[in-house]
Amino acid sequence: MSEASRLKSTVYVGGLDNAVNEKLLADAFLPFGEIIDVTIPKPELLSSQDSHRGFGYVEFEGAGDAKEAINNMDQSEFFGRVIRVAPAKPQKDSNEGLGSKTAIWETEGWIAQHAVSEEDRLSAQEAQHAPIPSEDPMQSIDSDVAGPRFQESTR
């Protein structure tokens, strides 16, 4: 089965109670069609007291079965909790978005958008090597008094 058709036949089930396991989830969705796989992700932290992360995936044999499950099970009650059933989305690459392991400037898209053109780089180098004017801007000051100059008014 191709990845695209597999994704169309997989549903996301959110809001699961901690008492729910893979067998109970499979039994709840069995009336809608042949189930190929049921997955309930475990917590990432080993110290977590929860048996799972509160959501799971049910993969059906056909996309029509998945649609039927979504239409009938979304917003229904399961083990005392209202569950959300929706089409599964493709898993994000671990290198994109918040929580990624790669710095944003190391991604290809960021570099393409923010890279400096060769023309800009050359003009910046020219500005660094430009001769410094020998004229002192402080030479035009007439007196040593700091502050604004006032003209004396005649009355």
Coordinates of C-alpha atoms in Angstrom, one line a residue:
M1 CA 0.0 0.0 0.0
S2 CA 1.4 3.4 -0.9
E3 CA 2.1 6.0 1.8
A4 CA -0.6 8.3 0.4
S5 CA -3.3 5.7 0.4
R6 CA -2.2 4.4 3.7
L7 CA -2.6 7.9 5.2
K8 CA -6.1 8.2 3.7
S9 CA -7.1 5.0 5.4
T10 CA -5.7 6.0 8.8
V11 CA -7.7 8.0 11.4
Y12 CA -6.4 10.0 14.4
V13 CA -8.3 9.4 17.6
G14 CA -7.7 12.0 20.3
G15 CA -8.9 12.5 23.9
L16 CA -8.4 8.8 25.0
D17 CA -8.7 7.9 28.6
N18 CA -5.7 6.3 30.3
A19 CA -7.6 3.0 30.6
V20 CA -7.9 2.6 26.8
N21 CA -5.4 0.2 25.2
E22 CA -4.9 -0.9 21.6
K23 CA -7.3 -3.9 21.9
L24 CA -10.1 -1.7 23.3
L25 CA -9.5 0.9 20.6
A26 CA -9.6 -1.8 17.9
D27 CA -12.8 -3.3 19.2
A28 CA -14.5 0.2 19.2
F29 CA -13.6 0.8 15.5
L30 CA -14.1 -2.8 14.2
P31 CA -17.7 -2.2 13.1
F32 CA -16.5 0.3 10.4
G33 CA -14.2 -2.1 8.5
E34 CA -11.2 -4.3 8.5
I35 CA -8.5 -2.9 10.8
I36 CA -4.9 -3.3 9.7
D37 CA -3.1 -1.6 12.6
V38 CA -3.8 0.2 15.9
T39 CA -1.1 2.4 17.5
I40 CA -1.2 4.3 20.7
P41 CA 2.0 6.3 21.2
K42 CA 3.7 5.9 24.6
P43 CA 4.9 8.9 26.6
E44 CA 8.3 10.3 25.6
L45 CA 9.4 10.7 29.3
L46 CA 10.2 7.4 31.0
S47 CA 9.2 9.0 34.4
S48 CA 5.6 9.6 33.2
Q49 CA 2.9 7.8 35.1
D50 CA 0.5 7.8 32.0
S51 CA 0.2 4.6 30.0
H52 CA 0.0 6.6 26.7
R53 CA -0.1 10.2 25.4
G54 CA -4.0 10.4 25.1
F55 CA -4.3 9.7 21.4
G56 CA -3.9 6.9 18.9
Y57 CA -4.2 5.9 15.2
V58 CA -6.4 3.3 13.6
E59 CA -5.5 2.1 10.1
F60 CA -8.3 0.6 8.1
E61 CA -8.0 -1.5 4.9
G62 CA -9.9 1.1 2.8
A63 CA -10.2 4.9 2.8
G64 CA -14.0 4.5 2.8
D65 CA -13.9 2.6 6.1
A66 CA -11.9 5.4 7.6
K67 CA -14.4 8.0 6.5
E68 CA -17.2 6.0 7.9
A69 CA -15.4 5.8 11.3
I70 CA -14.8 9.5 11.3
N71 CA -18.5 10.3 10.5
N72 CA -19.8 8.0 13.2
M73 CA -17.2 8.3 16.0
D74 CA -16.1 11.9 16.0
Q75 CA -17.4 13.7 19.2
S76 CA -18.7 10.4 20.6
E77 CA -18.2 9.2 24.2
F78 CA -15.6 6.5 24.8
F79 CA -14.7 5.4 28.4
G80 CA -16.4 8.5 29.8
R81 CA -14.5 11.0 27.5
V82 CA -15.5 12.7 24.3
I83 CA -13.1 11.6 21.6
R84 CA -12.0 13.4 18.5
V85 CA -11.8 11.3 15.3
A86 CA -10.2 12.9 12.2
P87 CA -8.1 12.0 9.2
A88 CA -4.5 11.4 10.2
K89 CA -2.0 13.9 9.1
P90 CA 1.5 13.0 7.8
Q91 CA 4.1 13.0 10.5
K92 CA 6.3 16.1 10.6
D93 CA 10.0 15.8 10.0
S94 CA 11.9 16.1 13.2
N95 CA 14.0 18.8 11.6
E96 CA 11.1 21.2 11.1
G97 CA 8.9 23.4 13.3
L98 CA 9.1 23.9 17.1
G99 CA 11.1 21.4 19.0
S100 CA 13.3 20.5 16.1
K101 CA 16.8 19.4 16.7
T102 CA 18.2 21.7 14.0
A103 CA 18.9 25.4 14.2
I104 CA 16.6 27.4 11.9
W105 CA 19.6 28.9 10.0
E106 CA 20.8 25.4 9.1
T107 CA 17.6 24.6 7.2
E108 CA 17.7 25.0 3.4
G109 CA 14.6 27.2 3.2
W110 CA 15.9 29.8 5.7
I111 CA 19.3 30.0 3.9
A112 CA 17.6 30.5 0.5
Q113 CA 15.4 33.3 1.9
H114 CA 18.1 35.1 4.0
A115 CA 21.3 34.5 2.0
V116 CA 23.2 37.7 1.1
S117 CA 23.7 38.2 -2.6
E118 CA 27.3 38.5 -4.0
E119 CA 26.6 42.1 -5.0
D120 CA 25.7 43.0 -1.4
R121 CA 28.7 41.2 -0.1
L122 CA 31.1 43.1 -2.4
S123 CA 29.6 46.5 -1.5
A124 CA 30.0 45.7 2.2
Q125 CA 33.7 44.8 1.6
E126 CA 34.2 48.0 -0.3
A127 CA 32.7 50.0 2.5
Q128 CA 35.1 48.4 5.0
H129 CA 38.1 49.2 2.9
A130 CA 37.1 52.7 2.0
P131 CA 39.5 55.4 3.1
I132 CA 38.6 57.3 6.3
P133 CA 38.2 61.0 5.6
S134 CA 41.0 63.0 7.1
E135 CA 38.8 66.0 8.0
D136 CA 37.9 66.2 11.6
P137 CA 34.1 66.9 12.0
M138 CA 34.9 68.7 15.3
Q139 CA 37.0 71.4 13.5
S140 CA 33.9 73.5 12.7
I141 CA 33.1 74.1 16.4
D142 CA 33.9 77.8 17.3
S143 CA 34.1 77.6 21.0
D144 CA 34.6 75.2 23.8
V145 CA 31.2 75.7 25.3
A146 CA 28.9 72.8 25.2
G147 CA 25.2 73.1 24.6
P148 CA 22.9 75.0 22.3
R149 CA 24.0 78.4 21.0
F150 CA 21.8 81.4 21.8
Q151 CA 21.8 84.7 20.1
E152 CA 21.7 87.6 22.3
S153 CA 18.7 89.7 21.6
T154 CA 18.7 93.5 21.7
R155 CA 15.9 95.3 23.5

